[in-house]
Each structure stands twice: as C-alpha cells, then as structure tokens.
Short mmCIF file of N, CA and C in Angstrom, two decimals:
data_model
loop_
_atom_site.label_atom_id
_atom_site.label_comp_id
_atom_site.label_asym_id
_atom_site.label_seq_id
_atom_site.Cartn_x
_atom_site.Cartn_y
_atom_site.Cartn_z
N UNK A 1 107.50 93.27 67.25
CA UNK A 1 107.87 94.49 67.96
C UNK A 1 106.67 95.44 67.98
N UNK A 2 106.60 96.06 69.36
CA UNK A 2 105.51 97.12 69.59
C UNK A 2 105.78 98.11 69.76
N UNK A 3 105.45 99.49 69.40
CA UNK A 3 106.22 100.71 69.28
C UNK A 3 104.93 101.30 70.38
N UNK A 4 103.89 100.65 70.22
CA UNK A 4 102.40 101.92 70.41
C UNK A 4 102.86 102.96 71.98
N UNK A 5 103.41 102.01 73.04
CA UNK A 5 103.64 102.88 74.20
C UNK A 5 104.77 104.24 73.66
N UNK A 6 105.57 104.04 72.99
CA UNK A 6 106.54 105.04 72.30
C UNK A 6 106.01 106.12 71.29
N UNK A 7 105.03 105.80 70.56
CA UNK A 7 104.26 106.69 69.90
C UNK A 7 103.08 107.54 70.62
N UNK A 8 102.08 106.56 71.57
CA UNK A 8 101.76 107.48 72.30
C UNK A 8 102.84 108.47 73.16
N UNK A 9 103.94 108.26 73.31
CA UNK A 9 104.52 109.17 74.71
C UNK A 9 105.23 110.52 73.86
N UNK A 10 105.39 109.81 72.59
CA UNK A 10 105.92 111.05 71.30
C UNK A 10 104.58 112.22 71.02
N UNK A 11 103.42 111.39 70.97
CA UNK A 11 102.50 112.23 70.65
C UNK A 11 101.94 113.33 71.71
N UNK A 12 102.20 112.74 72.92
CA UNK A 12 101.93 113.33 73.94
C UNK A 12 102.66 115.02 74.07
N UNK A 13 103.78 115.22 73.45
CA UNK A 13 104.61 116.19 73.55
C UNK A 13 104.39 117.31 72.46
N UNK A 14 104.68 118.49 72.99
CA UNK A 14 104.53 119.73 71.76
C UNK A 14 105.84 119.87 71.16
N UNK A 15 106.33 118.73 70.43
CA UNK A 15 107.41 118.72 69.54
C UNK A 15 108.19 120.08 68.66
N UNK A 16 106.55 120.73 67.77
CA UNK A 16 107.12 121.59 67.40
C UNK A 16 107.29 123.14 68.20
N UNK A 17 106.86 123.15 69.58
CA UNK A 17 107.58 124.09 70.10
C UNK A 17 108.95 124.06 70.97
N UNK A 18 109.43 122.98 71.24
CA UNK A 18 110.62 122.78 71.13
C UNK A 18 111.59 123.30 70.53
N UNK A 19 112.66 124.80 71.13
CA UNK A 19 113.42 124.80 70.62
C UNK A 19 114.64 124.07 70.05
N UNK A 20 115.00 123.22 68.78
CA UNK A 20 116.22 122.44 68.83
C UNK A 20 117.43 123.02 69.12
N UNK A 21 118.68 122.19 69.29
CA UNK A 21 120.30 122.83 69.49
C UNK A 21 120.22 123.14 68.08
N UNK A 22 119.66 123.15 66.42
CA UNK A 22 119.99 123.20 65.59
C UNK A 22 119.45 124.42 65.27
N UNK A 23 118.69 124.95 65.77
CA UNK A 23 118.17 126.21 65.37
C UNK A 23 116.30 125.98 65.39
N UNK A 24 115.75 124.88 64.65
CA UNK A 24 114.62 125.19 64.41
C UNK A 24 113.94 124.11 65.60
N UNK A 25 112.66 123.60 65.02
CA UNK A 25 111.78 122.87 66.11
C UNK A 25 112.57 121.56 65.86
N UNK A 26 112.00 121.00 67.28
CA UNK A 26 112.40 119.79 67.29
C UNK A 26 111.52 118.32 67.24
N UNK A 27 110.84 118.96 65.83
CA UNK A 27 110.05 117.53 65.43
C UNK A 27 110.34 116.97 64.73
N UNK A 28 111.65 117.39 64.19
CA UNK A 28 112.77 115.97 63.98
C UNK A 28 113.03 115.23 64.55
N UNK A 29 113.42 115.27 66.08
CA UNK A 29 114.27 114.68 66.98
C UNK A 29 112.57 113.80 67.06
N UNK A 30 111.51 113.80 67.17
CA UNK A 30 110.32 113.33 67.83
C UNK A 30 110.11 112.03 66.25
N UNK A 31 110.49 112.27 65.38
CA UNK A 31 110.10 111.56 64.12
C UNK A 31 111.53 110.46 64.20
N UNK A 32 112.74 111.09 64.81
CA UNK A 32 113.78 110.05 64.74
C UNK A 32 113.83 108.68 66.13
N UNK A 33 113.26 109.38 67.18
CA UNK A 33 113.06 108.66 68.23
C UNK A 33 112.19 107.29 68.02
N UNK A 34 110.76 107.98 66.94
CA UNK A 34 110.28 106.64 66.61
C UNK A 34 110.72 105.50 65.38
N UNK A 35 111.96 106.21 64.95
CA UNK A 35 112.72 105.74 64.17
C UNK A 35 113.49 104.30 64.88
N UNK A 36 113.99 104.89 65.91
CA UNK A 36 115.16 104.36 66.75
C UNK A 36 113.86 103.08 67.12
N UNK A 37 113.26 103.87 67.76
CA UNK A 37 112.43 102.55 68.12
C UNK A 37 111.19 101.55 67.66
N UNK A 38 111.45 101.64 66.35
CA UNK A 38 111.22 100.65 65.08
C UNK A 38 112.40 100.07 65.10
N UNK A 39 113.89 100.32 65.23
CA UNK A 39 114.52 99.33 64.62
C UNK A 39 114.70 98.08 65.01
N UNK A 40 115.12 97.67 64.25
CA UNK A 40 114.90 95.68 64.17
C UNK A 40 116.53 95.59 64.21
N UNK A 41 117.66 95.90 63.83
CA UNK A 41 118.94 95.59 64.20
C UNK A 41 119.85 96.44 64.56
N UNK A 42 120.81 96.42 64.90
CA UNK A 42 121.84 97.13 65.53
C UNK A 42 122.37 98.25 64.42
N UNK A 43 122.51 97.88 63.19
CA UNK A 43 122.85 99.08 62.41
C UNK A 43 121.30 100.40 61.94
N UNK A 44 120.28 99.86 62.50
CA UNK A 44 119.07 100.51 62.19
C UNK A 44 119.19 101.57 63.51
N UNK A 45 119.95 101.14 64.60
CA UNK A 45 119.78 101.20 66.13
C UNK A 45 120.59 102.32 65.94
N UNK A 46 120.60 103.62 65.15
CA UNK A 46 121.06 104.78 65.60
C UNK A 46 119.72 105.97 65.74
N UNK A 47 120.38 106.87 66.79
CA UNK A 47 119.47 108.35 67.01
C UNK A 47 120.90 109.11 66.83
N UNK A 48 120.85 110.02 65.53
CA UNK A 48 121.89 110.81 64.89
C UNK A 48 121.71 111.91 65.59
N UNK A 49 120.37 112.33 65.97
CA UNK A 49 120.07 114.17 66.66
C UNK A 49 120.66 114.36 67.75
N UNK A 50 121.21 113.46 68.81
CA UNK A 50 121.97 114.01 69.60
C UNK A 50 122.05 114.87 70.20
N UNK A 51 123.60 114.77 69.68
CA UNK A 51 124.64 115.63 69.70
C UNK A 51 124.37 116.75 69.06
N UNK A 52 124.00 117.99 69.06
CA UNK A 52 123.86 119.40 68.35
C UNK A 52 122.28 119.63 68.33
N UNK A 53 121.41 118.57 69.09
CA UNK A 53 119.58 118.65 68.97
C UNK A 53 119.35 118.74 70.25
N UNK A 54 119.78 117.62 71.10
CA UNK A 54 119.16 117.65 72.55
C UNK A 54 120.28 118.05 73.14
N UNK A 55 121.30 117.61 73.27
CA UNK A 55 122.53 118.60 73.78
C UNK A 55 123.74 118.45 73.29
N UNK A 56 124.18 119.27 73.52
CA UNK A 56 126.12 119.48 73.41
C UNK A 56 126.55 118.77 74.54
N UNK A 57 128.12 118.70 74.12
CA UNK A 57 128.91 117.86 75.43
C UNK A 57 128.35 118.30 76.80
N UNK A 58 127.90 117.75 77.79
CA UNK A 58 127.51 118.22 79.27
C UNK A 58 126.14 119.23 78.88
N UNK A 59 126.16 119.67 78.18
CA UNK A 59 124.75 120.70 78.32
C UNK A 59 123.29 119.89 77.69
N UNK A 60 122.42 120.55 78.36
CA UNK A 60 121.25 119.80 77.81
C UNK A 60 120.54 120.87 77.15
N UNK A 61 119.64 120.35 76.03
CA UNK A 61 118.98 121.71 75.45
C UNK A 61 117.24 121.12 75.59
N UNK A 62 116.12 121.75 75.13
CA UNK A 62 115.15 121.97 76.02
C UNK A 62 114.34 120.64 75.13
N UNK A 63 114.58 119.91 74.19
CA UNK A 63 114.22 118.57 73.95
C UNK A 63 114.61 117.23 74.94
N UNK A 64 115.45 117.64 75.66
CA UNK A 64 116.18 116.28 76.55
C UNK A 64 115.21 116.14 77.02
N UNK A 65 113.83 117.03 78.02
CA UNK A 65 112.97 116.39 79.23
C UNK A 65 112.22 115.71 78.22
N UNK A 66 111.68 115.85 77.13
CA UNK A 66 110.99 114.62 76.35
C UNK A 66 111.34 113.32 75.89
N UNK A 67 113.00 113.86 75.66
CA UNK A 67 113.55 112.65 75.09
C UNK A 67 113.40 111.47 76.41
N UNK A 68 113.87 112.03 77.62
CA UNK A 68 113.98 111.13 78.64
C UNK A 68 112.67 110.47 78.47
N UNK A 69 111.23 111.07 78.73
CA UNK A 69 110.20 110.09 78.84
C UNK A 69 110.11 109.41 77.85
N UNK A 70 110.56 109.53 76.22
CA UNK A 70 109.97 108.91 75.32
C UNK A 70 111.25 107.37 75.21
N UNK A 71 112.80 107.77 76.30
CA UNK A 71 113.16 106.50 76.58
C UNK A 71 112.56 105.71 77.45
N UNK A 72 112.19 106.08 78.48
CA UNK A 72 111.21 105.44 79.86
C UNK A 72 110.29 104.64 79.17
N UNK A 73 109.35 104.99 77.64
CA UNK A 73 108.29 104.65 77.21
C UNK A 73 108.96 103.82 76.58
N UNK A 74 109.77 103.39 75.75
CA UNK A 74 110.59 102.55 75.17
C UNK A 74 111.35 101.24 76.09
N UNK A 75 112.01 101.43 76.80
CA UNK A 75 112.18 100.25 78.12
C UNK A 75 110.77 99.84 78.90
N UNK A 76 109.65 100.11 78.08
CA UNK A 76 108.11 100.12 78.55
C UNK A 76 107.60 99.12 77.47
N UNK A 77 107.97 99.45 76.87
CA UNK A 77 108.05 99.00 75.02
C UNK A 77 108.57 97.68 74.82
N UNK A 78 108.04 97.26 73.36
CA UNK A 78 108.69 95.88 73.40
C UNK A 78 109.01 96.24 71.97
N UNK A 79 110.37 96.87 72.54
CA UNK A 79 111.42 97.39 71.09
C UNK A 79 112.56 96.97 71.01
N UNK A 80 113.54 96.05 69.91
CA UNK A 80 114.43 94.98 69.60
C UNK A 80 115.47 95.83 70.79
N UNK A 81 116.58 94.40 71.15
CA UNK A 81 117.34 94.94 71.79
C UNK A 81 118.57 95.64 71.42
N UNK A 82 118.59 95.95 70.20
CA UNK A 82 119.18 96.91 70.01
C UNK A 82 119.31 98.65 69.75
N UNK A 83 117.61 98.40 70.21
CA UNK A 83 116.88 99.62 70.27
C UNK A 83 117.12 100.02 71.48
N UNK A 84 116.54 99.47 72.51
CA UNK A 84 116.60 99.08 74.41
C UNK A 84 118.17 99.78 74.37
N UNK A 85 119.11 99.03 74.01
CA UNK A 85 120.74 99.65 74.00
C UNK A 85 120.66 101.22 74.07
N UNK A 86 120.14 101.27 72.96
CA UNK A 86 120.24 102.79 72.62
C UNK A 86 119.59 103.45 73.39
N UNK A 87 118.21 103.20 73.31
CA UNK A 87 117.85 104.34 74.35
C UNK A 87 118.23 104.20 75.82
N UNK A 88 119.02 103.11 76.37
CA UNK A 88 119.59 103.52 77.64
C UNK A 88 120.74 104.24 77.73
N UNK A 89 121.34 104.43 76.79
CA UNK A 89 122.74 104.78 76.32
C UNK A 89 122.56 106.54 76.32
N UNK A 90 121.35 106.95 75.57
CA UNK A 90 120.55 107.99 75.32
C UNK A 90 120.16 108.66 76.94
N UNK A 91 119.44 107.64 77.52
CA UNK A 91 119.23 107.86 78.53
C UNK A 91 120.22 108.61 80.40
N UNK A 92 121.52 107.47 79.63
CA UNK A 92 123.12 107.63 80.40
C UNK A 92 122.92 108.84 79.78
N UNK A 93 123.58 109.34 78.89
CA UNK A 93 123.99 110.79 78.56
C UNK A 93 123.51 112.13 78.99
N UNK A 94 121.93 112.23 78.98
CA UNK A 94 121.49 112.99 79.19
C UNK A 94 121.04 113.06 80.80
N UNK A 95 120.88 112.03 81.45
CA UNK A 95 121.23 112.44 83.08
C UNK A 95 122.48 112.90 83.53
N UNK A 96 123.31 112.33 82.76
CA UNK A 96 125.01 112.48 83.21
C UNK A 96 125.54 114.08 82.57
N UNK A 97 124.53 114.85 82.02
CA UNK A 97 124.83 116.04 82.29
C UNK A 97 124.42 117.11 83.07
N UNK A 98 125.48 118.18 83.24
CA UNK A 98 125.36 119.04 84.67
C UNK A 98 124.68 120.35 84.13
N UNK A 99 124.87 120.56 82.78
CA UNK A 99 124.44 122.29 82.23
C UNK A 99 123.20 122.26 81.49
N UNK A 100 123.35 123.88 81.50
CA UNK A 100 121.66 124.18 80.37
C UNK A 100 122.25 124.97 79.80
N UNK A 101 121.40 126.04 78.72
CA UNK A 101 121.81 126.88 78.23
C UNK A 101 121.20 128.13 79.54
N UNK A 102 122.07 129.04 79.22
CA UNK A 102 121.94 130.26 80.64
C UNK A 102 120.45 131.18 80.41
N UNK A 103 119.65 130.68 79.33
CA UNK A 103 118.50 131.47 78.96
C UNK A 103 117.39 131.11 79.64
N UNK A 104 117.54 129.39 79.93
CA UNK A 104 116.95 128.04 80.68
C UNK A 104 116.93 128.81 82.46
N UNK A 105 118.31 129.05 82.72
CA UNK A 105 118.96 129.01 84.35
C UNK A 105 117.64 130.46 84.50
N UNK A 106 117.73 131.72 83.48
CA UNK A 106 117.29 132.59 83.76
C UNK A 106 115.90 132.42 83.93
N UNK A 107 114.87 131.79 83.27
CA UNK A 107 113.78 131.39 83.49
C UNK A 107 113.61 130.34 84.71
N UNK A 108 114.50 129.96 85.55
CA UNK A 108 114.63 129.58 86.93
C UNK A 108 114.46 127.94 86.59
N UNK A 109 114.52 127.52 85.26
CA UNK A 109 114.69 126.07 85.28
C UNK A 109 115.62 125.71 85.44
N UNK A 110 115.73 124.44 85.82
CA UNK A 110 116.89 123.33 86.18
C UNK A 110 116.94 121.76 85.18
N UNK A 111 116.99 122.30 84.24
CA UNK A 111 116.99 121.11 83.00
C UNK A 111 117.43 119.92 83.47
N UNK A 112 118.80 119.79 83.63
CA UNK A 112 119.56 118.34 84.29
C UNK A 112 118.74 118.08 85.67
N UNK A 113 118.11 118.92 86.40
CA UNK A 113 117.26 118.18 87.26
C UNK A 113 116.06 117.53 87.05
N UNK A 114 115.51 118.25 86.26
CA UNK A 114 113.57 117.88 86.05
C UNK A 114 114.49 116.70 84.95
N UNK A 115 115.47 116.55 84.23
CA UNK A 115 115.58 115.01 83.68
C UNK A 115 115.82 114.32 84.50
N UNK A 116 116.87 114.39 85.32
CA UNK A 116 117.24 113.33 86.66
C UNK A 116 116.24 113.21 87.10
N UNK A 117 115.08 113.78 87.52
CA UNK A 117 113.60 113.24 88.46
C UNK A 117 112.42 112.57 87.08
N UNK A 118 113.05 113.03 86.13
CA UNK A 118 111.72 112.16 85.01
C UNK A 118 112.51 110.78 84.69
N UNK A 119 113.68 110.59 84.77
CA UNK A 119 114.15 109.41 85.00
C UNK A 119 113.82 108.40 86.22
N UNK A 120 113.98 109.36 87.67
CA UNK A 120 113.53 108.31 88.32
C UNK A 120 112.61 108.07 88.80
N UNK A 121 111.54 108.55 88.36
CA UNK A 121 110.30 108.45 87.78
C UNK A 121 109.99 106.64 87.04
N UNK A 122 111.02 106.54 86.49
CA UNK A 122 111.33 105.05 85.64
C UNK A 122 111.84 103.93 86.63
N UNK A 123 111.82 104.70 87.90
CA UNK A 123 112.93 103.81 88.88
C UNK A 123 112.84 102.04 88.71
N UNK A 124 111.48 101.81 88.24
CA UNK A 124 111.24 100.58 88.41
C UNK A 124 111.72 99.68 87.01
N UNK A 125 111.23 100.76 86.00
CA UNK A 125 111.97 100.08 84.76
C UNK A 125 113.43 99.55 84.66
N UNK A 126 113.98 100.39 85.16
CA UNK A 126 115.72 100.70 85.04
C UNK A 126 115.97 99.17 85.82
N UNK A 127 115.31 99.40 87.01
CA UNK A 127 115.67 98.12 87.70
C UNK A 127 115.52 96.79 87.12
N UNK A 128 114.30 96.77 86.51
CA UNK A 128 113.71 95.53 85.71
C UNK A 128 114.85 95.25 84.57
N UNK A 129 115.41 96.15 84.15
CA UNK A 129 116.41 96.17 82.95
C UNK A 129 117.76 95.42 83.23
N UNK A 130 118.12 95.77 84.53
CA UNK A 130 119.37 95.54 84.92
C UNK A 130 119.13 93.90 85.36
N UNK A 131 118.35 93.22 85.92
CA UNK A 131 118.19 92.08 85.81
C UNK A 131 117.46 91.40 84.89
N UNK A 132 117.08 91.90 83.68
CA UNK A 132 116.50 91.36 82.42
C UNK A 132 116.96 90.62 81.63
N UNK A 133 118.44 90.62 81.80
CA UNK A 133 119.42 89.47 80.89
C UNK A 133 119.31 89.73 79.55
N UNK A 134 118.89 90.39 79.03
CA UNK A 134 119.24 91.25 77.59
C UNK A 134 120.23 91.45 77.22
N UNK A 135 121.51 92.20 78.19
CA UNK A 135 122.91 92.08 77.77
C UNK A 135 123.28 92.99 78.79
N UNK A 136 124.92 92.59 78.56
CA UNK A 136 125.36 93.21 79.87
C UNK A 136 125.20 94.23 79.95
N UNK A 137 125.65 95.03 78.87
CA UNK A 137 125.53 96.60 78.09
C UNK A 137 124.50 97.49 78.42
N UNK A 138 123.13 96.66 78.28
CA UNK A 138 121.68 97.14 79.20
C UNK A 138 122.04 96.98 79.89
N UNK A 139 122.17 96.63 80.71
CA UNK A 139 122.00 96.14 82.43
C UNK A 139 122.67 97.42 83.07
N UNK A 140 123.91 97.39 82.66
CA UNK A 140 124.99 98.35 82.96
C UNK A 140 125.03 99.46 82.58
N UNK A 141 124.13 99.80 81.72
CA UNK A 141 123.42 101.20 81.36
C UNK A 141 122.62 101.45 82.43
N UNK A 142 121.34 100.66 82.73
CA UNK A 142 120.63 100.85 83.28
C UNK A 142 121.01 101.04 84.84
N UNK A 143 122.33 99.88 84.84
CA UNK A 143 122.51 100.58 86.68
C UNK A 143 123.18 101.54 87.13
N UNK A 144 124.06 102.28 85.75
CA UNK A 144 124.45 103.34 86.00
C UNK A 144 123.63 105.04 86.52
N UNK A 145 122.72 104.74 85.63
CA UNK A 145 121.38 105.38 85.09
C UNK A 145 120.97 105.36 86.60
N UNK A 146 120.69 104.26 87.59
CA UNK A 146 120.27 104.21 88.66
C UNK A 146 121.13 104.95 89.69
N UNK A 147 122.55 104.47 89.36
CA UNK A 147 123.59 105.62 90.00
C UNK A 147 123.37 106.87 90.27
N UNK A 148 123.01 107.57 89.18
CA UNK A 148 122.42 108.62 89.34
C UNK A 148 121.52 109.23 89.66
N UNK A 149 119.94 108.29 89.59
CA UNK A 149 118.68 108.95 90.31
C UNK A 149 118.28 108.07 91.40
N UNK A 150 118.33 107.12 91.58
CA UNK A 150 118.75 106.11 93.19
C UNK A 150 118.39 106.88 94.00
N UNK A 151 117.80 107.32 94.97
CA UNK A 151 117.83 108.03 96.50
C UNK A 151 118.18 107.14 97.06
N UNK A 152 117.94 105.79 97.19
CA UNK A 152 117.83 104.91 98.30
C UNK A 152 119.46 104.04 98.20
N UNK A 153 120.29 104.75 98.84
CA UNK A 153 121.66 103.86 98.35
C UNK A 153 121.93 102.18 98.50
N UNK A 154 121.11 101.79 99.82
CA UNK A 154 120.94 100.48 100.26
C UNK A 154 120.50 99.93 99.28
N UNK A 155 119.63 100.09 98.85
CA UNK A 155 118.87 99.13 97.92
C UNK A 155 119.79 98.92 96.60
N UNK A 156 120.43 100.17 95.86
CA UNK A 156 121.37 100.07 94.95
C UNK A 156 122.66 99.04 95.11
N UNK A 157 122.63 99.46 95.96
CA UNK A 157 124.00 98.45 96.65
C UNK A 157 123.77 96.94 96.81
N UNK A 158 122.12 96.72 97.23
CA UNK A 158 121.42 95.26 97.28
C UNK A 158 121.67 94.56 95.46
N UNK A 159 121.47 95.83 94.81
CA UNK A 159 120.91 95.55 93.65
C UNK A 159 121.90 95.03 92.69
N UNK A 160 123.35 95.71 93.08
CA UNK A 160 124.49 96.04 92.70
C UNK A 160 124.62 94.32 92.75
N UNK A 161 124.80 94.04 94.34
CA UNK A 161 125.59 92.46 94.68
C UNK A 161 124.95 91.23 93.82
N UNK A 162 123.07 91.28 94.14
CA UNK A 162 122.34 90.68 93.23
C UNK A 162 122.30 90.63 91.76
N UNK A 163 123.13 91.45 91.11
CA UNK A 163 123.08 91.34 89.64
C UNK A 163 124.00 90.73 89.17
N UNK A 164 125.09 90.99 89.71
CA UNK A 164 126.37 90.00 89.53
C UNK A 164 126.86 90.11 88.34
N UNK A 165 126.82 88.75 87.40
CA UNK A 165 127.71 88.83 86.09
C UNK A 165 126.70 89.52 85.08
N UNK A 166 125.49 90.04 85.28
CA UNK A 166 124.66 90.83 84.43
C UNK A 166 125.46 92.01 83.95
N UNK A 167 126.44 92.78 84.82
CA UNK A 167 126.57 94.17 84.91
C UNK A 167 128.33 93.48 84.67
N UNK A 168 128.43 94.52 83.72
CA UNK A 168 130.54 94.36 83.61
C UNK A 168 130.73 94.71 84.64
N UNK A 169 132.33 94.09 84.54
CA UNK A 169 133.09 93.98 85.56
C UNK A 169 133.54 95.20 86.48
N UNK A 170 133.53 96.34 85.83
CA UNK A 170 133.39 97.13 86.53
C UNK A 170 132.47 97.53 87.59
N UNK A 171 131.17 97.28 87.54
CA UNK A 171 130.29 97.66 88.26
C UNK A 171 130.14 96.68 88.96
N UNK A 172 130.80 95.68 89.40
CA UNK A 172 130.37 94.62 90.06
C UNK A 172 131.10 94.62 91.37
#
C-alpha cells in the first residue's frame, strides 16, 4: 500500500487554520485522514471526525473542501479496499449536503458547491471506480457520487447500463 499521493494532498493544506465543528483547528481531522488511509482492514477503515469536525447532519463545516481532495487523492492512491470504501462513503456524505454554517453564506461562500465542483474535478476517478470491480459498495458509492456532480446526463446513463451487476440493485 501507497499512501504518498494522500500525504502529499494532506500536506498541501493549511490544516491548522481550519476552523473545526469541534471548536479548535482541524489538524486532527488532517492526521486521521492519513490514518484512514494507512489502513490495511476494515476494522482499521474508520474516520471518527466526521460527524461534529467536517459537518453535522446536512451542513458542511470549513474542513469538508479539503477533506474532498484528500478523498480524490486516495481513489488516486493505492489504499486497501477498505480504505477506498470509506473514503467514497466520506466522499457521498459530504456532496450530499445542502448547508454551511451562516458565517460561511455571509462571506459569500458556497461550501456544498466549491465541494460538488472539487469532486467533479475527480470526474474521471469516480468513473474508473465504478467499473473497477473492487465491490459493489465502491462502485455504487462512486456512481452515486457521480449522480451528483455528472453534468453530462447521457453519459451517466451510458455508464449506469454499462456497469450492470457492479452497482446494487438499486442503481441498476
């Protein structure tokens, strides 16, 4: 396992000015990410900061636009697949929310957007994922993930029929 694309994309970021959801910086969340993506099995395969670090239910707090690239750098990565799980899972969550905090809105940012566009930014990864045969779970992370930053609906829809039993039954 290779972490180096994940550590460079961690290092790349000003971690400790990051306000966290917990109160202080968020170079915790930057020390657990390369946690996540060291691990070697599925019970190693947690990121605990979350929930109350990068956001609350639906809201995003001002660590999510890093977290997104440092998943992009990880599906870049050749990190176990139970790492890959997670950070697409990571990845689902934090596009699939609509809010910021109102301090964010007032400084005229759009948090859930600049993540939705640093995601599809990844457009090509996500895709590579969903036909990678890793597991359905990826796949179906990843084409959800596409659901959401996709412009091009045709092609999703190409992508959709072509993946077939990769993606649960739902998405098929």
């Amino acid at each position: 396992m290779s972490t180096e694309i994940v550590e460079l994309e961690i290092a790349r970021n000003d971690w400790d000015a990051l306000r966290c959801g917990c109160g202080g910086s968020a170079a915790h969340v930057a020390a657990e990410l390369l946690t996540l993506a060291r691990a070697g099995t599925e019970d190693d395969a947690r990121f605990e900061v979350l929930e109350g670090h990068v956001m609350t239910p639906e809201v995003l707090l001002e660590p999510a636009l890093p977290v997104v690239s440092v998943a992009l750098a990880a599906l870049a990565d050749q990190v176990s697949p139970p790492a890959r799980f997670a950070f697409l899972e990571i990845l689902l969550l934090i596009v699939s929310a609509e809010s910021q905090p109102s301090e964010l809105a007032l400084l005229g940012r759009d948090l859930p957007g600049e993540c939705r566009a640093a995601a599809g930014a990844g457009l090509w990864l996500l895709y590579a994922e969903v036909f990678s045969g890793g597991s359905v779970g990826s796949s179906s992370y990843a084409y959800e993930i596409l659901t959401i930053v996709e412009a091009d609906p045709d092609r999703l829809e190409r992508v959709r029929e072509a993946a077939g039993d990769r993606l649960s039954w739902d998405l098929r």
